[in-house]
């Protein structure tokens, strides 16, 4: 009988060209698929909850695949962890309903963007956070970030050439908080366009530096003009932090 296995992962994206399998490139999906083939003796199609870009990290990432093998879930977890690179960890393996799909059943995501805000770089955060030496006014940016909340057309906050017709998304919450020299940009929504979070963070950083006027985010959203928004923040500070589903996976 066919089983639907859901994996929960965590990974450091620094060495990978993103989640999605590519020819002649190391990807998280590629390593997982190869490991699954060794364990089960057949190829599997793995469905991921998101398509993280090169150098983007995940604290929590969900994916699923199907197999007729009766290998216990705990052995699947142990076996995969023995075969995949150390930058990827399988946190759990569970059986899901036959119609569960990690991508299409995902109801929302939370991203965290980490910025090391000090004149001196932190060598332990190279590739793990954006180094931004200009002082960040986190209270100002926390106030500014609230303009993103709501149901909007985010055409101004996605990469040009994005092949998605409907660019309307709902942002449930956005906050900017400081923990010492680390500034955390946390956003939760029902879905995100290509580079959307990185452009929102880049826009806030441009407001902080005075390149974009404070109080204009709502106008930029209404304009649907990518040129009016800020820079695309570098990928290494971005983490998929949580994913949300309506139904529980056993």
Coordinates of N, CA and C in Angstrom, one line a residue:
X1 N 0.8 -1.2 0.0 CA 0.0 0.0 0.0 C 0.9 1.3 0.0
X2 N 0.5 2.2 -0.8 CA 1.3 3.4 -0.9 C 1.2 4.3 0.3
X3 N 2.3 4.8 0.8 CA 2.3 5.7 2.0 C 2.8 7.0 1.6
X4 N 2.3 8.0 2.3 CA 2.7 9.4 2.0 C 3.5 9.9 3.2
X5 N 4.8 10.1 3.0 CA 5.7 10.5 4.1 C 6.0 12.0 4.1
X6 N 5.8 12.6 5.2 CA 6.1 14.0 5.4 C 7.3 14.2 6.2
X7 N 8.3 14.9 5.7 CA 9.5 15.2 6.4 C 9.5 16.7 6.9
X8 N 10.1 16.9 8.1 CA 10.3 18.2 8.6 C 11.9 18.4 8.6
X9 N 12.4 19.4 7.9 CA 13.8 19.6 7.8 C 14.2 21.0 8.4
X10 N 15.5 21.0 8.6 CA 16.2 22.3 8.9 C 17.5 22.3 8.1
X11 N 17.8 23.4 7.5 CA 19.1 23.4 6.7 C 19.7 24.8 6.6
X12 N 21.1 24.7 6.5 CA 21.9 25.9 6.3 C 22.0 26.0 4.7
X13 N 21.5 27.0 4.1 CA 21.5 27.1 2.7 C 22.7 27.6 2.0
X14 N 23.8 27.9 2.8 CA 25.0 28.5 2.3 C 25.6 27.8 1.1
X15 N 25.6 26.5 1.1 CA 26.3 25.7 0.0 C 25.4 25.3 -1.1
X16 N 24.1 25.5 -0.9 CA 23.2 25.0 -1.9 C 22.6 26.1 -2.8
X17 N 22.3 25.6 -4.0 CA 21.7 26.5 -5.0 C 20.1 26.5 -4.8
X18 N 19.7 26.6 -3.6 CA 18.3 26.6 -3.3 C 17.7 25.2 -3.0
X19 N 16.4 25.2 -2.9 CA 15.7 23.9 -2.6 C 15.6 23.1 -3.9
X20 N 15.1 23.8 -5.0 CA 14.7 23.1 -6.2 C 15.8 22.4 -6.9
X21 N 15.5 21.1 -7.3 CA 16.5 20.3 -8.0 C 16.9 21.0 -9.3
X22 N 18.2 21.0 -9.6 CA 18.7 21.6 -10.8 C 19.9 20.7 -11.4
X23 N 20.0 20.7 -12.7 CA 21.1 20.0 -13.3 C 22.5 20.7 -12.9
X24 N 23.5 19.9 -12.6 CA 24.8 20.4 -12.3 C 24.9 21.4 -11.2
X25 N 24.0 21.3 -10.2 CA 24.0 22.2 -9.0 C 23.6 21.4 -7.8
X26 N 24.2 21.7 -6.7 CA 23.8 21.1 -5.4 C 22.6 21.8 -4.8
X27 N 21.5 21.0 -4.6 CA 20.3 21.5 -4.0 C 19.8 20.6 -2.9
X28 N 19.0 21.2 -2.0 CA 18.5 20.4 -0.9 C 17.6 19.2 -1.4
X29 N 16.7 19.6 -2.4 CA 15.8 18.6 -2.9 C 16.6 17.4 -3.6
X30 N 17.7 17.8 -4.3 CA 18.5 16.9 -5.0 C 19.1 15.9 -4.1
X31 N 19.7 16.3 -3.0 CA 20.4 15.4 -2.1 C 19.3 14.5 -1.4
X32 N 18.2 15.1 -1.1 CA 17.1 14.3 -0.4 C 16.6 13.2 -1.4
X33 N 16.4 13.5 -2.6 CA 15.9 12.6 -3.6 C 16.9 11.4 -3.8
X34 N 18.2 11.8 -3.8 CA 19.2 10.7 -4.0 C 19.3 9.8 -2.8
X35 N 19.1 10.4 -1.6 CA 19.1 9.6 -0.4 C 17.9 8.7 -0.3
X36 N 16.8 9.2 -0.7 CA 15.5 8.4 -0.7 C 15.7 7.2 -1.6
X37 N 16.2 7.4 -2.8 CA 16.4 6.4 -3.8 C 17.3 5.3 -3.2
X38 N 18.3 5.6 -2.5 CA 19.2 4.6 -1.9 C 18.5 3.8 -0.8
X39 N 17.6 4.5 0.0 CA 16.9 3.8 1.1 C 15.8 2.9 0.5
X40 N 15.0 3.4 -0.4 CA 13.8 2.7 -0.9 C 14.0 1.9 -2.2
X41 N 15.1 2.1 -2.9 CA 15.4 1.4 -4.1 C 14.6 1.8 -5.3
X42 N 14.0 3.0 -5.2 CA 13.2 3.5 -6.3 C 13.3 5.1 -6.2
X43 N 13.0 5.7 -7.3 CA 13.0 7.2 -7.3 C 11.7 7.7 -6.7
X44 N 11.8 8.8 -6.1 CA 10.6 9.4 -5.5 C 10.6 10.9 -6.0
X45 N 9.3 11.4 -6.0 CA 9.1 12.8 -6.3 C 8.8 13.5 -5.0
X46 N 9.7 14.5 -4.7 CA 9.5 15.2 -3.4 C 8.9 16.5 -3.6
X47 N 7.8 16.8 -2.9 CA 7.1 18.1 -3.0 C 7.5 19.0 -1.8
X48 N 8.0 20.1 -2.0 CA 8.5 21.0 -1.0 C 7.5 22.1 -0.7
X49 N 7.4 22.6 0.5 CA 6.5 23.7 0.9 C 6.9 25.0 0.3
X50 N 8.1 25.2 -0.2 CA 8.6 26.5 -0.7 C 9.7 26.2 -1.6
X51 N 10.1 27.2 -2.4 CA 11.2 27.2 -3.3 C 12.3 28.2 -2.8
X52 N 13.0 27.9 -1.7 CA 14.0 28.8 -1.2 C 15.1 29.0 -2.2
X53 N 15.6 30.2 -2.3 CA 16.7 30.5 -3.3 C 18.1 30.1 -2.8
X54 N 19.1 30.2 -3.6 CA 20.4 30.0 -3.2 C 20.8 30.8 -2.0
X55 N 21.5 30.2 -1.1 CA 22.0 30.8 0.2 C 20.9 31.2 1.2
X56 N 19.6 30.8 0.9 CA 18.6 31.1 1.9 C 18.5 29.8 2.8
X57 N 18.2 30.1 4.1 CA 18.2 29.0 5.1 C 16.7 28.6 5.5
X58 N 16.6 27.6 6.2 CA 15.3 27.1 6.7 C 15.5 26.6 8.1
X59 N 14.8 27.2 9.1 CA 14.7 26.7 10.4 C 13.7 25.5 10.4
X60 N 12.6 25.7 9.7 CA 11.6 24.6 9.5 C 11.2 24.6 8.0
X61 N 11.2 23.4 7.4 CA 10.8 23.2 6.0 C 10.1 21.9 6.0
X62 N 9.0 21.8 5.3 CA 8.2 20.6 5.2 C 8.2 20.1 3.7
X63 N 8.3 18.8 3.5 CA 8.2 18.2 2.2 C 7.6 16.8 2.3
X64 N 7.1 16.3 1.2 CA 6.5 15.0 1.3 C 6.8 14.2 0.0
X65 N 6.7 12.9 0.1 CA 6.9 12.0 -1.0 C 6.1 10.7 -0.7
X66 N 6.0 9.9 -1.8 CA 5.2 8.6 -1.6 C 6.1 7.4 -1.9
X67 N 5.8 6.3 -1.2 CA 6.5 5.1 -1.4 C 5.6 3.9 -0.9
X68 N 5.8 2.8 -1.5 CA 5.1 1.6 -1.1 C 5.9 0.7 -0.1
X69 N 7.1 1.2 0.2 CA 8.0 0.5 1.2 C 7.4 0.7 2.6
X70 N 7.6 -0.4 3.4 CA 7.0 -0.3 4.8 C 8.1 0.1 5.8
X71 N 9.2 0.7 5.4 CA 10.2 1.2 6.3 C 9.6 2.1 7.4
X72 N 9.8 1.8 8.7 CA 9.3 2.6 9.7 C 9.8 4.1 9.6
X73 N 9.0 5.0 10.0 CA 9.3 6.4 9.9 C 10.6 6.8 10.6
X74 N 10.8 6.2 11.8 CA 12.0 6.5 12.6 C 13.3 6.1 11.8
X75 N 13.2 4.9 11.1 CA 14.3 4.4 10.3 C 14.5 5.3 9.1
X76 N 13.5 5.8 8.6 CA 13.6 6.8 7.4 C 14.4 8.0 7.9
X77 N 14.0 8.5 9.0 CA 14.7 9.7 9.5 C 16.2 9.4 9.8
X78 N 16.5 8.3 10.5 CA 17.9 8.0 10.7 C 18.6 7.7 9.5
X79 N 18.0 7.0 8.5 CA 18.7 6.7 7.3 C 19.0 7.9 6.4
X80 N 18.1 8.8 6.3 CA 18.3 10.0 5.6 C 19.4 10.9 6.2
X81 N 19.4 11.0 7.5 CA 20.4 11.8 8.2 C 21.8 11.2 8.0
X82 N 21.9 9.9 7.8 CA 23.2 9.3 7.5 C 23.7 9.5 6.1
X83 N 22.8 9.9 5.2 CA 23.1 10.0 3.8 C 23.2 11.4 3.2
X84 N 22.6 12.3 3.9 CA 22.5 13.7 3.3 C 23.7 14.5 3.9
X85 N 24.0 15.6 3.3 CA 25.1 16.5 3.9 C 24.8 17.0 5.3
X86 N 25.8 17.3 6.1 CA 25.5 17.7 7.4 C 24.9 19.1 7.5
X87 N 24.8 19.8 6.4 CA 24.1 21.1 6.5 C 22.6 20.9 6.4
X88 N 22.1 19.7 6.2 CA 20.7 19.4 6.2 C 20.4 18.4 7.4
X89 N 19.3 18.7 8.1 CA 18.9 17.8 9.2 C 17.4 17.4 9.0
X90 N 17.1 16.1 9.0 CA 15.7 15.7 9.0 C 15.3 15.6 10.5
X91 N 14.4 16.5 10.8 CA 14.0 16.6 12.2 C 12.9 15.5 12.6
X92 N 12.1 15.2 11.6 CA 11.0 14.2 11.8 C 10.6 13.6 10.5
X93 N 10.1 12.4 10.5 CA 9.4 11.7 9.4 C 8.1 11.1 9.9
X94 N 7.0 11.5 9.3 CA 5.7 11.1 9.7 C 4.8 10.7 8.6
X95 N 3.9 9.8 8.8 CA 2.9 9.5 7.7 C 1.8 10.5 7.7
X96 N 1.5 10.9 6.5 CA 0.4 11.9 6.3 C -0.7 11.3 5.5
X97 N -1.8 12.0 5.5 CA -3.0 11.5 4.7 C -2.5 11.4 3.2
X98 N -3.2 10.5 2.5 CA -2.8 10.2 1.1 C -2.9 11.4 0.2
X99 N -3.7 12.4 0.5 CA -3.9 13.5 -0.4 C -3.1 14.8 0.1
X100 N -2.3 14.6 1.2 CA -1.5 15.7 1.7 C -0.4 16.1 0.7
X101 N -0.3 17.4 0.5 CA 0.8 17.9 -0.3 C 1.4 19.1 0.4
X102 N 2.7 19.0 0.7 CA 3.4 20.0 1.5 C 3.3 21.4 0.9
X103 N 3.2 21.5 -0.4 CA 3.1 22.8 -1.0 C 1.7 23.4 -1.0
X104 N 0.8 22.6 -1.6 CA -0.6 23.1 -1.8 C -1.4 23.1 -0.5
X105 N -1.0 22.4 0.5 CA -1.8 22.4 1.8 C -1.2 23.4 2.7
X106 N -0.1 24.1 2.4 CA 0.5 25.1 3.3 C -0.4 26.3 3.3
X107 N -0.8 26.8 4.5 CA -1.7 27.9 4.6 C -1.0 29.2 5.0
X108 N 0.2 29.1 5.3 CA 1.0 30.3 5.6 C 2.4 30.0 6.0
X109 N 3.2 31.1 5.9 CA 4.6 30.9 6.2 C 5.1 32.1 7.1
X110 N 6.1 31.9 7.8 CA 6.8 33.0 8.6 C 8.3 33.0 8.2
X111 N 8.8 34.2 7.8 CA 10.2 34.4 7.5 C 10.8 35.3 8.5
X112 N 12.1 35.0 8.8 CA 12.9 35.9 9.6 C 14.1 36.3 8.8
X113 N 14.4 37.6 8.8 CA 15.6 38.1 8.1 C 16.5 38.7 9.2
X114 N 17.7 38.2 9.3 CA 18.6 38.6 10.3 C 19.7 39.6 9.8
X115 N 19.9 40.7 10.6 CA 20.9 41.7 10.2 C 21.8 41.9 11.4
X116 N 23.1 41.7 11.1 CA 24.1 42.0 12.1 C 24.4 43.5 12.0
X117 N 23.9 44.3 13.0 CA 24.0 45.8 12.9 C 25.1 46.3 13.8
X118 N 26.3 46.2 13.3 CA 27.5 46.7 14.0 C 28.6 47.2 13.0
X119 N 29.4 48.1 13.4 CA 30.5 48.5 12.4 C 31.4 47.4 12.2
X120 N 31.6 46.5 13.1 CA 32.5 45.4 13.0 C 31.7 44.1 12.7
X121 N 32.2 43.4 11.7 CA 31.5 42.2 11.3 C 31.6 41.1 12.3
X122 N 30.7 40.2 12.3 CA 30.8 39.0 13.2 C 31.2 37.8 12.4
X123 N 32.4 37.3 12.6 CA 32.9 36.2 11.7 C 32.1 34.9 11.8
X124 N 31.3 34.8 12.9 CA 30.5 33.6 13.1 C 29.2 33.7 12.4
X125 N 28.9 34.9 11.9 CA 27.6 35.1 11.2 C 27.8 35.3 9.7
X126 N 29.0 35.1 9.2 CA 29.2 35.2 7.8 C 28.4 34.2 7.0
X127 N 27.6 34.6 6.1 CA 26.7 33.7 5.4 C 25.4 33.4 6.2
X128 N 25.3 33.9 7.4 CA 24.1 33.6 8.3 C 23.3 34.8 8.6
X129 N 23.8 36.0 8.3 CA 23.1 37.2 8.5 C 23.8 38.3 7.7
X130 N 23.0 39.3 7.3 CA 23.5 40.4 6.5 C 24.2 41.4 7.5
X131 N 25.5 41.7 7.1 CA 26.2 42.7 7.9 C 25.9 44.1 7.4
X132 N 25.3 44.9 8.3 CA 24.8 46.3 7.9 C 25.4 47.2 8.9
X133 N 26.5 47.9 8.6 CA 27.2 48.7 9.6 C 26.5 50.0 10.0
X134 N 25.6 50.5 9.2 CA 24.8 51.8 9.5 C 23.8 51.5 10.6
X135 N 23.8 52.3 11.6 CA 22.9 52.0 12.7 C 21.4 52.0 12.3
X136 N 20.7 50.9 12.7 CA 19.3 50.7 12.4 C 18.4 51.2 13.5
X137 N 17.5 52.1 13.2 CA 16.5 52.6 14.1 C 15.3 51.6 14.1
X138 N 15.4 50.6 15.0 CA 14.5 49.5 14.9 C 13.0 49.9 15.3
X139 N 12.9 50.9 16.1 CA 11.6 51.4 16.5 C 10.9 52.1 15.3
X140 N 11.7 52.9 14.5 CA 11.1 53.5 13.3 C 10.7 52.4 12.3
X141 N 11.6 51.4 12.1 CA 11.3 50.4 11.1 C 10.2 49.5 11.5
X142 N 10.0 49.3 12.8 CA 8.9 48.5 13.3 C 7.6 49.2 13.0
X143 N 7.6 50.5 13.2 CA 6.4 51.3 12.9 C 6.1 51.2 11.4
X144 N 7.2 51.4 10.6 CA 7.0 51.4 9.1 C 6.5 50.1 8.6
X145 N 7.0 49.0 9.2 CA 6.7 47.7 8.7 C 5.2 47.4 8.8
X146 N 4.5 48.1 9.7 CA 3.0 47.8 9.8 C 2.2 48.1 8.6
X147 N 2.8 49.0 7.7 CA 2.1 49.4 6.5 C 2.0 48.2 5.5
X148 N 2.8 47.2 5.7 CA 2.8 46.0 4.8 C 1.6 45.1 5.2
X149 N 1.1 45.2 6.4 CA 0.0 44.3 6.9 C -1.3 44.5 6.2
X150 N -1.9 43.4 5.8 CA -3.2 43.5 5.1 C -3.1 42.7 3.7
X151 N -4.2 42.8 3.0 CA -4.4 42.2 1.7 C -4.1 43.2 0.6
X152 N -3.0 43.0 -0.1 CA -2.5 44.0 -1.1 C -2.0 43.3 -2.3
X153 N -2.0 44.1 -3.4 CA -1.2 43.7 -4.6 C 0.2 44.1 -4.4
X154 N 1.1 43.1 -4.3 CA 2.5 43.4 -4.0 C 3.4 43.4 -5.2
X155 N 2.9 43.8 -6.3 CA 3.6 43.9 -7.6 C 4.9 44.7 -7.4
X156 N 4.9 45.7 -6.5 CA 6.1 46.6 -6.3 C 7.1 45.9 -5.5
X157 N 6.8 44.7 -4.9 CA 7.7 44.0 -4.0 C 8.0 42.6 -4.5
X158 N 8.1 42.4 -5.8 CA 8.5 41.1 -6.3 C 9.5 41.4 -7.4
X159 N 10.3 40.4 -7.7 CA 11.3 40.5 -8.8 C 10.7 40.7 -10.1
X160 N 11.2 41.6 -10.9 CA 10.7 41.8 -12.3 C 10.8 40.5 -13.0
X161 N 9.7 40.3 -13.8 CA 9.7 39.0 -14.6 C 9.1 37.9 -13.8
X162 N 8.6 38.1 -12.6 CA 7.9 37.1 -11.9 C 6.7 36.5 -12.6
X163 N 6.7 35.2 -12.8 CA 5.7 34.6 -13.7 C 4.5 34.1 -12.8
X164 N 3.9 35.1 -12.2 CA 2.7 34.9 -11.4 C 1.7 35.9 -11.8
X165 N 0.5 35.5 -12.2 CA -0.5 36.5 -12.7 C -1.1 37.3 -11.5
X166 N -1.5 36.6 -10.4 CA -2.1 37.2 -9.3 C -1.0 37.5 -8.2
X167 N -0.7 38.8 -8.0 CA 0.3 39.2 -7.1 C -0.3 39.7 -5.8
X168 N -1.5 39.4 -5.5 CA -2.2 39.7 -4.3 C -1.9 38.7 -3.2
X169 N -1.4 39.2 -2.0 CA -1.1 38.4 -0.9 C -1.6 39.1 0.4
X170 N -1.7 38.3 1.4 CA -2.1 38.8 2.8 C -0.9 38.7 3.7
X171 N -0.5 39.8 4.2 CA 0.5 39.8 5.3 C -0.2 40.0 6.6
X172 N 0.0 39.0 7.5 CA -0.7 39.0 8.8 C 0.0 39.8 9.8
X173 N 1.4 39.8 9.8 CA 2.1 40.5 10.8 C 3.5 40.8 10.3
X174 N 4.1 41.9 10.8 CA 5.5 42.3 10.4 C 6.0 43.0 11.6
X175 N 7.2 42.6 12.1 CA 7.8 43.3 13.2 C 9.3 43.4 13.0
X176 N 9.9 44.4 13.6 CA 11.4 44.6 13.6 C 11.8 44.8 15.0
X177 N 12.6 43.9 15.5 CA 13.1 43.9 16.9 C 14.6 43.7 17.0
X178 N 15.2 44.3 18.0 CA 16.6 44.2 18.2 C 16.9 43.3 19.4
X179 N 18.0 42.5 19.2 CA 18.5 41.6 20.2 C 20.0 41.9 20.2
X180 N 20.4 42.9 21.0 CA 21.8 43.3 21.0 C 22.2 44.0 19.6
X181 N 23.2 43.4 19.0 CA 23.6 43.9 17.6 C 22.8 43.2 16.5
X182 N 22.0 42.3 16.9 CA 21.2 41.5 15.9 C 19.8 42.1 15.7
X183 N 19.4 42.5 14.5 CA 18.1 43.1 14.3 C 17.3 42.0 13.5
X184 N 16.1 41.7 13.9 CA 15.3 40.6 13.3 C 14.1 41.2 12.7
X185 N 13.9 41.0 11.4 CA 12.7 41.4 10.6 C 11.9 40.1 10.5
X186 N 10.7 40.1 11.1 CA 9.9 38.9 11.1 C 8.5 39.2 10.4
X187 N 8.2 38.4 9.4 CA 7.0 38.6 8.6 C 6.2 37.3 8.4
X188 N 4.9 37.4 8.6 CA 4.1 36.2 8.5 C 3.0 36.5 7.5
X189 N 2.7 35.6 6.6 CA 1.7 35.8 5.6 C 1.1 34.5 5.0
X190 N 0.1 34.7 4.1 CA -0.5 33.5 3.5 C 0.4 33.0 2.4
X191 N 1.3 33.7 1.9 CA 2.2 33.4 0.8 C 3.0 34.5 0.4
X192 N 4.1 34.3 -0.3 CA 5.1 35.4 -0.7 C 5.5 35.2 -2.1
X193 N 5.6 36.3 -2.8 CA 6.1 36.3 -4.2 C 7.6 36.2 -4.2
X194 N 8.2 36.0 -5.4 CA 9.6 35.8 -5.6 C 10.3 37.0 -5.1
X195 N 11.2 36.9 -4.2 CA 12.0 38.0 -3.6 C 11.2 39.0 -2.7
X196 N 10.0 38.7 -2.5 CA 9.1 39.6 -1.8 C 9.7 40.0 -0.4
X197 N 10.0 39.1 0.4 CA 10.5 39.4 1.7 C 11.8 40.2 1.7
X198 N 12.7 39.8 0.8 CA 14.0 40.5 0.7 C 13.8 41.9 0.2
X199 N 12.8 42.2 -0.7 CA 12.6 43.5 -1.2 C 11.9 44.4 -0.1
X200 N 11.0 43.8 0.7 CA 10.4 44.5 1.8 C 11.5 44.9 2.9
X201 N 12.4 44.0 3.2 CA 13.5 44.3 4.1 C 14.4 45.4 3.5
X202 N 14.7 45.2 2.2 CA 15.6 46.2 1.6 C 14.9 47.6 1.6
X203 N 13.6 47.6 1.4 CA 12.9 48.9 1.4 C 13.0 49.5 2.8
X204 N 12.8 48.7 3.8 CA 12.9 49.2 5.2 C 14.3 49.8 5.5
X205 N 15.3 49.0 5.0 CA 16.7 49.5 5.2 C 17.0 50.8 4.4
X206 N 16.3 51.0 3.3 CA 16.5 52.2 2.5 C 15.7 53.4 3.2
X207 N 14.6 53.1 3.9 CA 14.0 54.1 4.7 C 14.9 54.5 5.9
X208 N 15.5 53.5 6.5 CA 16.4 53.8 7.6 C 17.6 54.7 7.2
X209 N 18.1 54.5 6.0 CA 19.2 55.4 5.5 C 18.7 56.7 4.9
X210 N 17.4 56.9 4.7 CA 16.9 58.1 4.1 C 16.8 58.1 2.6
X211 N 17.1 56.9 2.0 CA 17.0 56.8 0.5 C 15.5 56.8 0.1
X212 N 14.7 56.3 1.0 CA 13.2 56.3 0.7 C 12.6 57.0 1.9
X213 N 11.6 57.9 1.6 CA 11.0 58.7 2.7 C 10.1 57.8 3.6
X214 N 10.2 58.0 4.9 CA 9.3 57.3 5.8 C 7.8 57.7 5.5
X215 N 7.0 56.7 5.8 CA 5.5 56.9 5.6 C 5.1 56.7 4.2
X216 N 5.9 56.2 3.3 CA 5.5 56.0 1.9 C 5.3 54.6 1.4
X217 N 5.4 53.6 2.4 CA 5.2 52.2 2.0 C 3.8 52.0 1.4
X218 N 2.8 52.6 1.9 CA 1.4 52.4 1.4 C 1.3 52.9 0.0
X219 N 2.0 54.1 -0.3 CA 2.0 54.6 -1.6 C 2.7 53.7 -2.6
X220 N 3.8 53.2 -2.1 CA 4.6 52.3 -3.0 C 3.8 51.0 -3.4
X221 N 3.1 50.5 -2.4 CA 2.3 49.3 -2.6 C 1.2 49.7 -3.7
X222 N 0.6 50.8 -3.5 CA -0.5 51.2 -4.4 C 0.0 51.5 -5.8
X223 N 1.3 51.9 -5.9 CA 1.9 52.2 -7.3 C 2.1 51.0 -8.1
X224 N 2.3 49.8 -7.5 CA 2.6 48.5 -8.1 C 3.9 48.7 -9.0
X225 N 4.7 49.6 -8.6 CA 5.9 49.9 -9.4 C 7.2 49.4 -8.6
X226 N 7.8 48.4 -9.1 CA 9.0 47.8 -8.5 C 10.1 48.9 -8.3
X227 N 10.2 49.8 -9.3 CA 11.3 50.8 -9.2 C 11.2 51.7 -8.0
X228 N 10.0 51.9 -7.5 CA 9.8 52.8 -6.3 C 10.2 52.1 -5.0
X229 N 10.2 50.8 -5.0 CA 10.6 50.0 -3.8 C 12.1 50.0 -3.6
X230 N 12.6 49.5 -2.5 CA 14.0 49.5 -2.2 C 14.8 48.4 -2.9
X231 N 16.0 48.2 -2.4 CA 16.9 47.2 -2.9 C 16.4 45.8 -2.5
X232 N 16.9 44.8 -3.2 CA 16.7 43.4 -2.8 C 17.8 43.0 -1.8
X233 N 17.4 42.8 -0.5 CA 18.4 42.5 0.5 C 19.0 41.1 0.1
X234 N 20.3 41.0 0.4 CA 21.0 39.7 0.1 C 20.4 38.5 0.7
X235 N 20.6 37.3 0.1 CA 19.8 36.1 0.5 C 20.3 35.5 1.8
X236 N 21.6 35.8 2.2 CA 22.1 35.0 3.4 C 21.4 35.4 4.7
X237 N 20.7 36.5 4.8 CA 20.0 36.8 6.0 C 18.7 36.2 6.2
X238 N 18.2 35.5 5.1 CA 16.8 35.1 5.1 C 16.6 33.7 5.6
X239 N 15.6 33.4 6.4 CA 15.3 32.1 7.0 C 13.8 31.9 6.8
X240 N 13.4 30.7 6.2 CA 12.1 30.2 6.4 C 12.0 29.7 7.8
X241 N 11.1 30.4 8.6 CA 11.1 30.1 10.0 C 10.0 29.1 10.5
X242 N 8.8 29.3 9.9 CA 7.7 28.4 10.2 C 6.8 28.2 9.0
X243 N 6.1 27.1 9.0 CA 5.1 26.8 8.0 C 3.8 26.4 8.7
X244 N 2.7 26.7 8.1 CA 1.4 26.5 8.8 C 0.5 25.6 8.0
X245 N -0.1 24.6 8.6 CA -1.1 23.7 8.0 C -2.3 23.6 8.8
X246 N -3.5 23.4 8.1 CA -4.7 23.3 8.8 C -4.9 21.9 9.5
X247 N -4.3 20.9 8.9 CA -4.5 19.6 9.4 C -3.2 19.0 10.1
X248 N -3.4 18.3 11.1 CA -2.2 17.7 11.8 C -1.7 16.5 11.1
X249 N -0.4 16.4 11.1 CA 0.3 15.2 10.5 C 0.6 14.2 11.6
X250 N 0.2 13.0 11.5 CA 0.4 12.1 12.6 C 1.8 11.7 12.8

